[in-house]
Amino acid sequence: MNGENGAEETTYEVPIGPIHPALKEPFLIKFRLDGEEIVDAEPHPGMNHRGIEFMGMHRNPMEVIPLSERICGICSIVHQHMFTTATEHALQIEPTNRARYIRTIMCELERIHSHILWAGVAAHEIGFDTHLHLTWKIREKVMDLLEYIAGNRVNYSMWTFGGVRRDITEEMHPKISETLEYYEKTYDKLENIFLKDPSIKMRTKDVGILSKKKALELCGVGPTVRASGVKKDVRIDQPYAAYGDIDIDYVIPSRYGFEDKGDVFSKTVVRLKELLQSIDIIKQCVAQMPEGEITSEPKKAALFNKLEKKDGEGIGRIEAPRGEAIHYVRLSEGREDIDNWKIRASTYNNLPTYAPMFMGEQIADIPIIAASIDPCIGCMDRAEIVDIRSGETETYAREELHELSVEKTKKLKEEGI
Amino acid sequence: MPTQTIYTLIKQLLKKKTTNPFPVKYTPDNMHDAQELIEEGKLEINPPVEVPPGFRGKLKYDKESCIGCQLCVKVCPSEALVFTEERKVRHYVTRCTFCGQCVDICPTDSFEFTDEFLMAGPEKLYDDLVLNP
């Protein structure tokens, strides 16, 4: 890189961070380059340790519920659900049937919100900011519905041990069905943009390929591996909440007439088709919802005493919008606080899949490939790039990479037309 | 393609705006003057957005019915509730995360959510930002 005075200088930066307030595992990827081509990619997680597990171990389980949903800004329901089910497992209490259905509806609403948000981010990374604004406008509807049900736009505080804290009553049904109709209508628009537009196809097809073999070897989770044709979904493999009663199937591109290639395009297909699946699941849940109590432990003070006196450990699993995630909780008798709490979010599993995806691609494709696993991190805040010919080390800021990506789209468009 | 663009543009012009309007169209030069004008009724402002039912706004604390059992203090995740010497609870609004666990656990229903969400103040311990000071 040339300095201000025009002389050649080699820069070396120690990246501290990247820090992002909403994310659990910010990390750094080191790329080795041969010219424009990436020959090696090495993810470095662990850049921002917030110590949430440690904080949780110095609080009682009731205090940890609001803390757990703040692990992630987008999938707060996911972490809340896992923590609560893990503690329920340890306490050996069961949620009521009605609570199971309400939980399922909330989980699916969050999936709709998360996938639409992802589509906007992906469009932004390849330089279509109009689509970013369009998708995020579409997303507002589901945020309004979540606020209407839970009272909060994000961090819903809906879960409690043994059930949920707010009911989905008959009066709420019209608003839910209205929102679902809106999404059914706008789905065609999204499909037109993301699956049929030639410019977007040029940037996403055959980019960042993850073969089925690699996906299985590296134990990826969620839409990242489903796009490669791997049938893996906790909702079907080990149903939780009300998923056991509901008719669902694995969303893989070949079911819809696309190729199970594992490139960015297949991942887009999986995420968009999961929108339709989520709408279907919510409809089934609303129709089948049983009557009854919303929580099996209505007396909170008694529950609080129970939590203090119980010995045990438990596990909570969920299919988050990004893939499978797990919480482990251990409680010990006579101790008000949690004994041990371990969180494994889905991005942690998907990190190793970066290596085969980046192989042989160009620097300008880094943002879209990095975004394709829907990382729960400000992943490209800083990336270090090593040129193997000269041994120089450069550090690209997020903006520079974004510029490169936008330029590539422009160039491809000009060439294509 | 151009016809589609024109159609979309015309549709956009006729549609209601998705975003909520600001209180006033342009930032006033002087906030104090603007505030006086509003109080006198000379300047109209766009009202704040309506809140949904069950909104988690600022808490209301009923000191009389509180029995001082401290359960709310135990479940508060952000230590926004502090037990005072007179065996009542003090609530710091600026620390509150609006999870509502105190509302749920209170045996005498001394806590209640209100619809109030405009809670800005010049400092942390400003006027209304501490309940039962």
PDB file of C-alpha atoms in Angstrom, chain A residues 77-184:
ATOM      1  CA  ILE A  77     -36.389 -15.716  21.340  1.00  0.00           C
ATOM      2  CA  VAL A  78     -34.006 -18.488  20.376  1.00  0.00           C
ATOM      3  CA  HIS A  79     -31.679 -17.995  23.329  1.00  0.00           C
ATOM      4  CA  GLN A  80     -34.516 -17.352  25.712  1.00  0.00           C
ATOM      5  CA  HIS A  81     -36.179 -20.574  24.585  1.00  0.00           C
ATOM      6  CA  MET A  82     -33.026 -22.633  24.952  1.00  0.00           C
ATOM      7  CA  PHE A  83     -32.222 -21.292  28.389  1.00  0.00           C
ATOM      8  CA  THR A  84     -35.756 -21.824  29.632  1.00  0.00           C
ATOM      9  CA  THR A  85     -36.063 -25.338  28.229  1.00  0.00           C
ATOM     10  CA  ALA A  86     -32.660 -26.280  29.643  1.00  0.00           C
ATOM     11  CA  THR A  87     -33.689 -25.067  33.088  1.00  0.00           C
ATOM     12  CA  GLU A  88     -37.073 -26.776  32.754  1.00  0.00           C
ATOM     13  CA  HIS A  89     -35.177 -29.952  31.911  1.00  0.00           C
ATOM     14  CA  ALA A  90     -33.069 -29.529  35.043  1.00  0.00           C
ATOM     15  CA  LEU A  91     -36.112 -28.765  37.207  1.00  0.00           C
ATOM     16  CA  GLN A  92     -38.136 -31.511  35.520  1.00  0.00           C
ATOM     17  CA  ILE A  93     -41.139 -29.323  34.876  1.00  0.00           C
ATOM     18  CA  GLU A  94     -43.114 -29.353  31.642  1.00  0.00           C
ATOM     19  CA  PRO A  95     -44.615 -26.384  29.820  1.00  0.00           C
ATOM     20  CA  THR A  96     -48.366 -26.498  29.201  1.00  0.00           C
ATOM     21  CA  ASN A  97     -49.655 -27.483  25.774  1.00  0.00           C
ATOM     22  CA  ARG A  98     -50.959 -24.020  24.987  1.00  0.00           C
ATOM     23  CA  ALA A  99     -47.575 -22.540  25.896  1.00  0.00           C
ATOM     24  CA  ARG A 100     -45.883 -24.939  23.467  1.00  0.00           C
ATOM     25  CA  TYR A 101     -48.009 -23.606  20.608  1.00  0.00           C
ATOM     26  CA  ILE A 102     -47.437 -19.978  21.556  1.00  0.00           C
ATOM     27  CA  ARG A 103     -43.707 -20.665  21.707  1.00  0.00           C
ATOM     28  CA  THR A 104     -43.800 -22.208  18.241  1.00  0.00           C
ATOM     29  CA  ILE A 105     -45.667 -19.224  16.785  1.00  0.00           C
ATOM     30  CA  MET A 106     -43.178 -16.775  18.301  1.00  0.00           C
ATOM     31  CA  CYS A 107     -40.180 -18.812  17.066  1.00  0.00           C
ATOM     32  CA  GLU A 108     -41.554 -18.838  13.519  1.00  0.00           C
ATOM     33  CA  LEU A 109     -42.372 -15.128  13.546  1.00  0.00           C
ATOM     34  CA  GLU A 110     -38.792 -14.525  14.501  1.00  0.00           C
ATOM     35  CA  ARG A 111     -37.583 -16.745  11.680  1.00  0.00           C
ATOM     36  CA  ILE A 112     -39.578 -14.633   9.186  1.00  0.00           C
ATOM     37  CA  HIS A 113     -38.025 -11.488  10.618  1.00  0.00           C
ATOM     38  CA  SER A 114     -34.515 -12.918  10.612  1.00  0.00           C
ATOM     39  CA  HIS A 115     -34.642 -14.274   7.039  1.00  0.00           C
ATOM     40  CA  ILE A 116     -36.039 -11.052   5.577  1.00  0.00           C
ATOM     41  CA  LEU A 117     -33.370  -9.118   7.410  1.00  0.00           C
ATOM     42  CA  TRP A 118     -30.757 -11.446   5.941  1.00  0.00           C
ATOM     43  CA  ALA A 119     -32.095 -10.911   2.425  1.00  0.00           C
ATOM     44  CA  GLY A 120     -31.706  -7.165   2.897  1.00  0.00           C
ATOM     45  CA  VAL A 121     -28.151  -7.530   4.170  1.00  0.00           C
ATOM     46  CA  ALA A 122     -27.224  -9.808   1.261  1.00  0.00           C
ATOM     47  CA  ALA A 123     -28.621  -7.270  -1.229  1.00  0.00           C
ATOM     48  CA  HIS A 124     -26.674  -4.508   0.494  1.00  0.00           C
ATOM     49  CA  GLU A 125     -23.433  -6.493   0.302  1.00  0.00           C
ATOM     50  CA  ILE A 126     -23.649  -6.748  -3.472  1.00  0.00           C
ATOM     51  CA  GLY A 127     -24.645  -3.127  -3.876  1.00  0.00           C
ATOM     52  CA  PHE A 128     -28.450  -3.124  -4.160  1.00  0.00           C
ATOM     53  CA  ASP A 129     -29.393  -0.740  -1.411  1.00  0.00           C
ATOM     54  CA  THR A 130     -32.876  -0.278  -2.863  1.00  0.00           C
ATOM     55  CA  HIS A 131     -33.588  -3.913  -2.037  1.00  0.00           C
ATOM     56  CA  LEU A 132     -32.177  -3.423   1.438  1.00  0.00           C
ATOM     57  CA  HIS A 133     -34.724  -0.691   2.103  1.00  0.00           C
ATOM     58  CA  LEU A 134     -37.500  -2.651   0.440  1.00  0.00           C
ATOM     59  CA  THR A 135     -36.904  -5.822   2.455  1.00  0.00           C
ATOM     60  CA  TRP A 136     -36.515  -3.941   5.694  1.00  0.00           C
ATOM     61  CA  LYS A 137     -39.780  -2.149   5.012  1.00  0.00           C
ATOM     62  CA  ILE A 138     -41.436  -5.532   4.497  1.00  0.00           C
ATOM     63  CA  ARG A 139     -39.891  -6.712   7.759  1.00  0.00           C
ATOM     64  CA  GLU A 140     -41.558  -3.896   9.733  1.00  0.00           C
ATOM     65  CA  LYS A 141     -44.906  -5.728   9.551  1.00  0.00           C
ATOM     66  CA  VAL A 142     -43.668  -8.745  11.482  1.00  0.00           C
ATOM     67  CA  MET A 143     -41.933  -6.500  14.001  1.00  0.00           C
ATOM     68  CA  ASP A 144     -45.270  -4.757  14.584  1.00  0.00           C
ATOM     69  CA  LEU A 145     -46.958  -8.098  15.093  1.00  0.00           C
ATOM     70  CA  LEU A 146     -44.287  -9.203  17.562  1.00  0.00           C
ATOM     71  CA  GLU A 147     -44.745  -5.925  19.450  1.00  0.00           C
ATOM     72  CA  TYR A 148     -48.495  -6.452  19.425  1.00  0.00           C
ATOM     73  CA  ILE A 149     -48.161  -9.935  20.933  1.00  0.00           C
ATOM     74  CA  ALA A 150     -45.236  -9.455  23.301  1.00  0.00           C
ATOM     75  CA  GLY A 151     -45.249  -5.721  24.055  1.00  0.00           C
ATOM     76  CA  ASN A 152     -41.700  -5.245  22.768  1.00  0.00           C
ATOM     77  CA  ARG A 153     -40.272  -4.879  19.264  1.00  0.00           C
ATOM     78  CA  VAL A 154     -37.079  -6.727  20.209  1.00  0.00           C
ATOM     79  CA  ASN A 155     -36.130  -8.631  23.375  1.00  0.00           C
ATOM     80  CA  TYR A 156     -39.654  -9.842  23.871  1.00  0.00           C
ATOM     81  CA  SER A 157     -39.477 -11.181  27.460  1.00  0.00           C
ATOM     82  CA  MET A 158     -42.156 -13.740  26.667  1.00  0.00           C
ATOM     83  CA  TRP A 159     -40.742 -16.903  28.182  1.00  0.00           C
ATOM     84  CA  THR A 160     -40.923 -18.119  31.732  1.00  0.00           C
ATOM     85  CA  PHE A 161     -40.254 -21.491  33.347  1.00  0.00           C
ATOM     86  CA  GLY A 162     -43.203 -23.719  32.559  1.00  0.00           C
ATOM     87  CA  GLY A 163     -44.719 -21.661  29.796  1.00  0.00           C
ATOM     88  CA  VAL A 164     -45.049 -18.148  28.458  1.00  0.00           C
ATOM     89  CA  ARG A 165     -45.965 -14.855  30.063  1.00  0.00           C
ATOM     90  CA  ARG A 166     -48.397 -13.506  27.514  1.00  0.00           C
ATOM     91  CA  ASP A 167     -51.257 -15.260  25.813  1.00  0.00           C
ATOM     92  CA  ILE A 168     -52.251 -15.213  22.160  1.00  0.00           C
ATOM     93  CA  THR A 169     -55.976 -14.572  22.496  1.00  0.00           C
ATOM     94  CA  GLU A 170     -58.816 -14.796  19.972  1.00  0.00           C
ATOM     95  CA  GLU A 171     -58.696 -11.028  19.408  1.00  0.00           C
ATOM     96  CA  MET A 172     -55.141 -11.331  18.159  1.00  0.00           C
ATOM     97  CA  HIS A 173     -56.009 -13.845  15.434  1.00  0.00           C
ATOM     98  CA  PRO A 174     -57.238 -11.296  12.832  1.00  0.00           C
ATOM     99  CA  LYS A 175     -54.017  -9.290  13.104  1.00  0.00           C
ATOM    100  CA  ILE A 176     -51.907 -12.450  12.802  1.00  0.00           C
ATOM    101  CA  SER A 177     -53.754 -13.667   9.705  1.00  0.00           C
ATOM    102  CA  GLU A 178     -53.602 -10.182   8.184  1.00  0.00           C
ATOM    103  CA  THR A 179     -49.819 -10.114   8.589  1.00  0.00           C
ATOM    104  CA  LEU A 180     -49.457 -13.618   7.172  1.00  0.00           C
ATOM    105  CA  GLU A 181     -51.543 -12.667   4.131  1.00  0.00           C
ATOM    106  CA  TYR A 182     -49.313  -9.659   3.608  1.00  0.00           C
ATOM    107  CA  TYR A 183     -46.256 -11.909   3.567  1.00  0.00           C
ATOM    108  CA  GLU A 184     -47.862 -14.374   1.174  1.00  0.00           C
TER     109      GLU A 184
END
